[in-house]
Amino acid sequence: MKQNESIELLHRNYKRGLEREKKWIRFYQLLIFICFFGLWEIAGKREWIDPLLFSSPSKIWKLFLTKINDGTLLSHLGVTLFETVLGFILGTALGALLAAILWWSPRLSKILDPYLVIMNAMPKVALGPILIVGLGPGFFSIIAMGTIISVIITTIVVYTSFKEVDSNYIKVLQTFQASKFQTFKEAILPASFPTIVSTLKVNVGLSWVGVIVGEFLVSAKGLGYMIIYGFQVFNFTLVLLSLIIIAFFATIMYQGVELLEKRLIKNDKRG
């Protein structure tokens, strides 16, 4: 009885320790946030930094309210968000599909291996002009840029994960005469979920980069267009406002992927 009480007490203390640690981490994160923007504001007002070039949080906030009131920010944000989410989904889905095809056909994977390495090493941004000529200066070129930038790395990482699944799982299924599709569905894919989720996290950033670069090149709407326009008219407050909004929504997307990861791990444990 006393031993059970002692174990419960240890467990409660352990949980309290975790909660305390979590609160301290949140506190330091908030402190860094406040210090960064506080110092930026003071440095801008006292002209320790060039206020024309680096603006200040208060100016960015005023511009944010102006853009919200006239409705221009929401229309630009809506365009970029749609393009980014679509590029993210297409890049991840196509990459995972290609990885599955390569796993399915070892001969094809051997043939394509050097080409995947070459394509991964190639700077995808350099393909921008070719995409514009091939797909036209508009929506499809931007989506293609957001997709291309993440599809090759997704293929390589997920395919490597498929190959590294414990061979004992496959042998057990083969003993029960499982087909190749059943082996993939029951062993390869579930064992690769952690890697696929990690790839999703990487693809969040890559999709934003691809879409913003695409908007730099061809778009007349979106946050990438706002950055280029701000640069052209020397309005760096607009540039910084766009960058902060991109960082904010990229963080939300990342948190969404983390939520998905927790749900998958939870379901996996239940299973």
mmCIF file of C-alpha atoms in Angstrom:
data_model
loop_
_atom_site.group_PDB
_atom_site.id
_atom_site.type_symbol
_atom_site.label_atom_id
_atom_site.label_comp_id
_atom_site.label_asym_id
_atom_site.label_seq_id
_atom_site.Cartn_x
_atom_site.Cartn_y
_atom_site.Cartn_z
ATOM 1 C CA MET A 1 0.000 0.000 0.000
ATOM 2 C CA LYS A 2 2.758 2.408 1.035
ATOM 3 C CA GLN A 3 4.717 1.457 -2.040
ATOM 4 C CA ASN A 4 1.730 2.335 -4.290
ATOM 5 C CA GLU A 5 1.332 5.724 -2.561
ATOM 6 C CA SER A 6 5.032 6.372 -3.011
ATOM 7 C CA ILE A 7 4.837 5.569 -6.743
ATOM 8 C CA GLU A 8 1.792 7.864 -7.147
ATOM 9 C CA LEU A 9 3.621 10.663 -5.331
ATOM 10 C CA LEU A 10 6.641 10.245 -7.608
ATOM 11 C CA HIS A 11 4.369 10.299 -10.651
ATOM 12 C CA ARG A 12 2.603 13.492 -9.440
ATOM 13 C CA ASN A 13 5.965 15.169 -8.770
ATOM 14 C CA TYR A 14 7.179 14.147 -12.204
ATOM 15 C CA LYS A 15 4.066 15.636 -13.864
ATOM 16 C CA ARG A 16 4.422 18.841 -11.816
ATOM 17 C CA GLY A 17 8.054 19.065 -12.929
ATOM 18 C CA LEU A 18 7.042 18.735 -16.586
ATOM 19 C CA GLU A 19 4.343 21.421 -16.240
ATOM 20 C CA ARG A 20 6.792 23.742 -14.471
ATOM 21 C CA GLU A 21 9.374 23.224 -17.219
ATOM 22 C CA LYS A 22 6.722 23.934 -19.887
ATOM 23 C CA LYS A 23 5.746 27.214 -18.150
ATOM 24 C CA TRP A 24 9.397 28.309 -17.939
ATOM 25 C CA ILE A 25 9.892 27.585 -21.655
ATOM 26 C CA ARG A 26 6.775 29.663 -22.527
ATOM 27 C CA PHE A 27 8.028 32.438 -20.248
ATOM 28 C CA TYR A 28 11.446 32.591 -21.951
ATOM 29 C CA GLN A 29 9.856 32.449 -25.415
ATOM 30 C CA LEU A 30 7.596 35.394 -24.508
ATOM 31 C CA LEU A 31 10.537 37.258 -22.981
ATOM 32 C CA ILE A 32 12.607 36.872 -26.173
ATOM 33 C CA PHE A 33 9.619 38.071 -28.242
ATOM 34 C CA ILE A 34 9.059 41.171 -26.065
ATOM 35 C CA CYS A 35 12.782 41.997 -25.857
ATOM 36 C CA PHE A 36 13.244 41.663 -29.630
ATOM 37 C CA PHE A 37 10.351 43.955 -30.573
ATOM 38 C CA GLY A 38 11.007 46.309 -27.632
ATOM 39 C CA LEU A 39 14.665 46.771 -28.620
ATOM 40 C CA TRP A 40 13.693 47.158 -32.271
ATOM 41 C CA GLU A 41 11.197 49.913 -31.372
ATOM 42 C CA ILE A 42 13.697 51.780 -29.166
ATOM 43 C CA ALA A 43 16.497 51.404 -31.733
ATOM 44 C CA GLY A 44 14.235 52.777 -34.473
ATOM 45 C CA LYS A 45 13.003 55.755 -32.445
ATOM 46 C CA ARG A 46 16.474 56.721 -31.202
ATOM 47 C CA GLU A 47 17.903 56.137 -34.687
ATOM 48 C CA TRP A 48 20.452 53.555 -33.552
ATOM 49 C CA ILE A 49 19.374 51.846 -36.770
ATOM 50 C CA ASP A 50 18.280 53.482 -40.022
ATOM 51 C CA PRO A 51 14.482 54.004 -39.504
ATOM 52 C CA LEU A 52 13.919 54.218 -43.280
ATOM 53 C CA LEU A 53 15.518 50.825 -43.850
ATOM 54 C CA PHE A 54 14.461 48.896 -40.739
ATOM 55 C CA SER A 55 11.255 50.793 -39.843
ATOM 56 C CA SER A 56 9.847 50.025 -36.336
ATOM 57 C CA PRO A 57 7.152 47.743 -34.835
ATOM 58 C CA SER A 58 4.800 50.713 -34.204
ATOM 59 C CA LYS A 59 4.998 51.813 -37.879
ATOM 60 C CA ILE A 60 4.421 48.233 -39.030
ATOM 61 C CA TRP A 61 1.415 47.947 -36.719
ATOM 62 C CA LYS A 62 -0.076 51.204 -38.076
ATOM 63 C CA LEU A 63 0.409 49.999 -41.647
ATOM 64 C CA PHE A 64 -1.144 46.641 -40.701
ATOM 65 C CA LEU A 65 -4.297 48.400 -39.389
ATOM 66 C CA THR A 66 -4.473 50.594 -42.519
ATOM 67 C CA LYS A 67 -4.179 47.583 -44.826
ATOM 68 C CA ILE A 68 -6.777 45.645 -42.830
ATOM 69 C CA ASN A 69 -9.235 48.553 -42.940
ATOM 70 C CA ASP A 70 -8.926 49.085 -46.701
ATOM 71 C CA GLY A 71 -9.150 45.305 -47.309
ATOM 72 C CA THR A 72 -5.997 45.027 -49.455
ATOM 73 C CA LEU A 73 -4.050 42.916 -46.953
ATOM 74 C CA LEU A 74 -6.722 40.231 -46.689
ATOM 75 C CA SER A 75 -6.999 39.870 -50.478
ATOM 76 C CA HIS A 76 -3.193 39.527 -50.856
ATOM 77 C CA LEU A 77 -3.001 37.143 -47.885
ATOM 78 C CA GLY A 78 -5.849 34.980 -49.196
ATOM 79 C CA VAL A 79 -4.101 34.505 -52.557
ATOM 80 C CA THR A 80 -0.748 33.534 -51.007
ATOM 81 C CA LEU A 81 -2.305 31.218 -48.422
ATOM 82 C CA PHE A 82 -4.288 29.350 -51.078
ATOM 83 C CA GLU A 83 -1.234 28.965 -53.331
ATOM 84 C CA THR A 84 0.983 27.840 -50.440
ATOM 85 C CA VAL A 85 -1.430 25.242 -49.068
ATOM 86 C CA LEU A 86 -2.038 23.873 -52.582
ATOM 87 C CA GLY A 87 1.723 23.744 -53.343
ATOM 88 C CA PHE A 88 2.335 22.088 -49.952
ATOM 89 C CA ILE A 89 -0.306 19.381 -50.553
ATOM 90 C CA LEU A 90 0.763 18.718 -54.153
ATOM 91 C CA GLY A 91 4.499 18.635 -53.319
ATOM 92 C CA THR A 92 4.011 16.239 -50.401
ATOM 93 C CA ALA A 93 1.489 13.980 -52.172
ATOM 94 C CA LEU A 94 3.516 13.730 -55.400
ATOM 95 C CA GLY A 95 6.758 13.148 -53.461
ATOM 96 C CA ALA A 96 5.167 10.352 -51.371
ATOM 97 C CA LEU A 97 3.630 8.795 -54.512
ATOM 98 C CA LEU A 98 6.982 8.825 -56.349
ATOM 99 C CA ALA A 99 8.656 7.289 -53.292
ATOM 100 C CA ALA A 100 6.045 4.500 -53.266
ATOM 101 C CA ILE A 101 6.621 3.835 -56.996
ATOM 102 C CA LEU A 102 10.401 3.669 -56.460
ATOM 103 C CA TRP A 103 9.942 1.263 -53.535
ATOM 104 C CA TRP A 104 7.607 -0.856 -55.659
ATOM 105 C CA SER A 105 10.107 -1.134 -58.517
ATOM 106 C CA PRO A 106 13.742 -1.578 -57.342
ATOM 107 C CA ARG A 107 14.914 -1.533 -60.965
ATOM 108 C CA LEU A 108 13.275 1.845 -61.594
ATOM 109 C CA SER A 109 14.793 3.221 -58.381
ATOM 110 C CA LYS A 110 18.289 2.144 -59.538
ATOM 111 C CA ILE A 111 17.724 3.799 -62.933
ATOM 112 C CA LEU A 112 16.411 7.062 -61.459
ATOM 113 C CA ASP A 113 18.776 7.308 -58.467
ATOM 114 C CA PRO A 114 21.453 9.524 -60.143
ATOM 115 C CA TYR A 115 18.751 11.743 -61.690
ATOM 116 C CA LEU A 116 17.129 12.310 -58.289
ATOM 117 C CA VAL A 117 20.509 13.349 -56.871
ATOM 118 C CA ILE A 118 21.047 15.776 -59.784
ATOM 119 C CA MET A 119 17.543 17.236 -59.490
ATOM 120 C CA ASN A 120 17.902 17.655 -55.733
ATOM 121 C CA ALA A 121 21.209 19.516 -56.195
ATOM 122 C CA MET A 122 19.701 21.805 -58.837
ATOM 123 C CA PRO A 123 18.526 25.229 -57.515
ATOM 124 C CA LYS A 124 14.760 25.048 -58.157
ATOM 125 C CA VAL A 125 14.432 28.836 -58.271
ATOM 126 C CA ALA A 126 16.452 28.771 -61.499
ATOM 127 C CA LEU A 127 13.560 26.884 -63.121
ATOM 128 C CA GLY A 128 11.305 29.935 -62.642
ATOM 129 C CA PRO A 129 11.808 31.445 -66.129
ATOM 130 C CA ILE A 130 11.225 28.038 -67.774
ATOM 131 C CA LEU A 131 7.995 27.557 -65.810
ATOM 132 C CA ILE A 132 6.791 31.021 -66.825
ATOM 133 C CA VAL A 133 7.429 30.282 -70.518
ATOM 134 C CA GLY A 134 5.902 26.796 -70.270
ATOM 135 C CA LEU A 135 2.872 27.481 -68.060
ATOM 136 C CA GLY A 136 2.356 31.199 -68.593
ATOM 137 C CA PRO A 137 2.910 34.130 -66.223
ATOM 138 C CA GLY A 138 0.229 33.379 -63.660
ATOM 139 C CA PHE A 139 -1.321 31.056 -61.135
ATOM 140 C CA PHE A 140 -0.061 27.745 -62.600
ATOM 141 C CA SER A 141 3.582 28.870 -62.638
ATOM 142 C CA ILE A 142 3.388 29.857 -58.951
ATOM 143 C CA ILE A 143 1.764 26.568 -57.936
ATOM 144 C CA ALA A 144 4.357 24.646 -59.981
ATOM 145 C CA MET A 145 7.174 26.533 -58.224
ATOM 146 C CA GLY A 146 5.645 25.797 -54.786
ATOM 147 C CA THR A 147 5.356 22.104 -55.735
ATOM 148 C CA ILE A 148 8.715 21.569 -57.434
ATOM 149 C CA ILE A 149 10.687 23.025 -54.567
ATOM 150 C CA SER A 150 9.488 20.283 -52.179
ATOM 151 C CA VAL A 151 8.692 17.255 -54.350
ATOM 152 C CA ILE A 152 12.238 15.917 -54.918
ATOM 153 C CA ILE A 153 13.372 16.199 -51.316
ATOM 154 C CA THR A 154 10.104 14.540 -50.205
ATOM 155 C CA THR A 155 10.699 11.665 -52.654
ATOM 156 C CA ILE A 156 14.266 11.078 -51.468
ATOM 157 C CA VAL A 157 13.502 11.256 -47.722
ATOM 158 C CA VAL A 158 10.321 9.133 -47.830
ATOM 159 C CA TYR A 159 11.871 6.544 -50.184
ATOM 160 C CA THR A 160 14.880 6.217 -47.847
ATOM 161 C CA SER A 161 12.464 5.699 -44.967
ATOM 162 C CA PHE A 162 10.605 2.973 -46.923
ATOM 163 C CA LYS A 163 13.901 1.165 -47.564
ATOM 164 C CA GLU A 164 14.971 1.311 -43.916
ATOM 165 C CA VAL A 165 11.882 -0.392 -42.499
ATOM 166 C CA ASP A 166 12.921 -3.413 -40.422
ATOM 167 C CA SER A 167 13.185 -6.379 -42.807
ATOM 168 C CA ASN A 168 11.812 -8.695 -40.095
ATOM 169 C CA TYR A 169 8.358 -7.060 -40.477
ATOM 170 C CA ILE A 170 8.423 -7.834 -44.197
ATOM 171 C CA LYS A 171 9.614 -11.410 -43.619
ATOM 172 C CA VAL A 172 6.766 -12.048 -41.169
ATOM 173 C CA LEU A 173 4.212 -10.794 -43.712
ATOM 174 C CA GLN A 174 5.826 -12.817 -46.496
ATOM 175 C CA THR A 175 5.579 -15.920 -44.282
ATOM 176 C CA PHE A 176 1.813 -15.376 -44.307
ATOM 177 C CA GLN A 177 1.984 -14.945 -48.111
ATOM 178 C CA ALA A 178 1.056 -11.259 -48.040
ATOM 179 C CA SER A 179 1.031 -9.531 -51.424
ATOM 180 C CA LYS A 180 3.352 -6.604 -52.173
ATOM 181 C CA PHE A 181 0.475 -4.160 -51.731
ATOM 182 C CA GLN A 182 -0.439 -5.698 -48.355
ATOM 183 C CA THR A 183 3.205 -5.516 -47.243
ATOM 184 C CA PHE A 184 3.295 -1.840 -48.188
ATOM 185 C CA LYS A 185 -0.021 -1.062 -46.503
ATOM 186 C CA GLU A 186 0.527 -3.043 -43.285
ATOM 187 C CA ALA A 187 4.268 -2.592 -42.658
ATOM 188 C CA ILE A 188 6.080 -0.078 -44.872
ATOM 189 C CA LEU A 189 3.644 2.832 -44.748
ATOM 190 C CA PRO A 190 2.777 2.749 -40.991
ATOM 191 C CA ALA A 191 6.465 2.374 -40.056
ATOM 192 C CA SER A 192 7.297 5.454 -42.165
ATOM 193 C CA PHE A 193 4.685 7.786 -40.644
ATOM 194 C CA PRO A 194 7.198 9.594 -38.353
ATOM 195 C CA THR A 195 9.449 10.348 -41.355
ATOM 196 C CA ILE A 196 6.510 11.483 -43.480
ATOM 197 C CA VAL A 197 5.388 13.871 -40.720
ATOM 198 C CA SER A 198 8.958 15.208 -40.378
ATOM 199 C CA THR A 199 8.956 15.811 -44.141
ATOM 200 C CA LEU A 200 5.671 17.704 -43.817
ATOM 201 C CA LYS A 201 7.362 20.035 -41.315
ATOM 202 C CA VAL A 202 10.210 20.717 -43.752
ATOM 203 C CA ASN A 203 7.749 21.210 -46.615
ATOM 204 C CA VAL A 204 5.903 23.963 -44.725
ATOM 205 C CA GLY A 205 8.935 26.244 -45.079
ATOM 206 C CA LEU A 206 9.785 25.070 -48.604
ATOM 207 C CA SER A 207 6.245 25.693 -49.892
ATOM 208 C CA TRP A 208 6.275 29.258 -48.574
ATOM 209 C CA VAL A 209 9.664 29.863 -50.218
ATOM 210 C CA GLY A 210 8.482 28.427 -53.553
ATOM 211 C CA VAL A 211 5.256 30.441 -53.653
ATOM 212 C CA ILE A 212 6.870 33.712 -52.560
ATOM 213 C CA VAL A 213 9.602 33.298 -55.205
ATOM 214 C CA GLY A 214 6.899 32.526 -57.800
ATOM 215 C CA GLU A 215 5.022 35.691 -56.793
ATOM 216 C CA PHE A 216 8.269 37.678 -57.062
ATOM 217 C CA LEU A 217 8.508 36.603 -60.693
ATOM 218 C CA VAL A 218 4.995 36.794 -62.094
ATOM 219 C CA SER A 219 2.240 37.677 -59.650
ATOM 220 C CA ALA A 220 0.236 40.894 -59.433
ATOM 221 C CA LYS A 221 -1.260 39.790 -56.116
ATOM 222 C CA GLY A 222 -0.043 38.118 -52.928
ATOM 223 C CA LEU A 223 2.510 38.715 -50.170
ATOM 224 C CA GLY A 224 5.436 38.128 -52.576
ATOM 225 C CA TYR A 225 4.042 40.871 -54.804
ATOM 226 C CA MET A 226 3.704 43.175 -51.760
ATOM 227 C CA ILE A 227 7.400 42.597 -50.915
ATOM 228 C CA ILE A 228 8.531 43.399 -54.459
ATOM 229 C CA TYR A 229 6.226 46.425 -54.637
ATOM 230 C CA GLY A 230 7.493 47.696 -51.258
ATOM 231 C CA PHE A 231 11.064 47.316 -52.476
ATOM 232 C CA GLN A 232 10.329 49.173 -55.745
ATOM 233 C CA VAL A 233 8.743 52.180 -53.993
ATOM 234 C CA PHE A 234 11.288 52.026 -51.133
ATOM 235 C CA ASN A 235 8.566 51.276 -48.576
ATOM 236 C CA PHE A 236 10.429 48.865 -46.294
ATOM 237 C CA THR A 237 7.680 49.019 -43.673
ATOM 238 C CA LEU A 238 5.484 47.206 -46.215
ATOM 239 C CA VAL A 239 8.275 44.681 -46.878
ATOM 240 C CA LEU A 240 8.718 43.970 -43.154
ATOM 241 C CA LEU A 241 4.947 43.752 -42.596
ATOM 242 C CA SER A 242 4.741 41.101 -45.353
ATOM 243 C CA LEU A 243 7.658 39.158 -43.850
ATOM 244 C CA ILE A 244 6.112 39.170 -40.362
ATOM 245 C CA ILE A 245 2.773 37.944 -41.755
ATOM 246 C CA ILE A 246 4.569 35.156 -43.670
ATOM 247 C CA ALA A 247 6.415 34.113 -40.487
ATOM 248 C CA PHE A 248 3.163 34.158 -38.501
ATOM 249 C CA PHE A 249 1.185 31.974 -40.921
ATOM 250 C CA ALA A 250 4.128 29.626 -41.562
ATOM 251 C CA THR A 251 4.236 29.071 -37.780
ATOM 252 C CA ILE A 252 0.491 28.308 -37.733
ATOM 253 C CA MET A 253 0.964 25.751 -40.551
ATOM 254 C CA TYR A 254 3.872 24.203 -38.643
ATOM 255 C CA GLN A 255 1.756 23.959 -35.484
ATOM 256 C CA GLY A 256 -0.981 22.293 -37.568
ATOM 257 C CA VAL A 257 1.509 19.630 -38.712
ATOM 258 C CA GLU A 258 2.636 19.119 -35.088
ATOM 259 C CA LEU A 259 -1.018 18.613 -34.103
ATOM 260 C CA LEU A 260 -1.350 16.019 -36.876
ATOM 261 C CA GLU A 261 1.817 14.318 -35.592
ATOM 262 C CA LYS A 262 0.398 14.104 -32.049
ATOM 263 C CA ARG A 263 -2.856 12.632 -33.349
ATOM 264 C CA LEU A 264 -1.047 10.044 -35.471
ATOM 265 C CA ILE A 265 1.214 9.012 -32.586
ATOM 266 C CA LYS A 266 -1.815 8.858 -30.244
ATOM 267 C CA ASN A 267 -3.763 6.668 -32.688
ATOM 268 C CA ASP A 268 -0.666 4.525 -33.227
ATOM 269 C CA LYS A 269 -0.329 3.945 -29.463
ATOM 270 C CA ARG A 270 -4.027 3.096 -29.185
ATOM 271 C CA GLY A 271 -3.666 0.701 -32.115
#
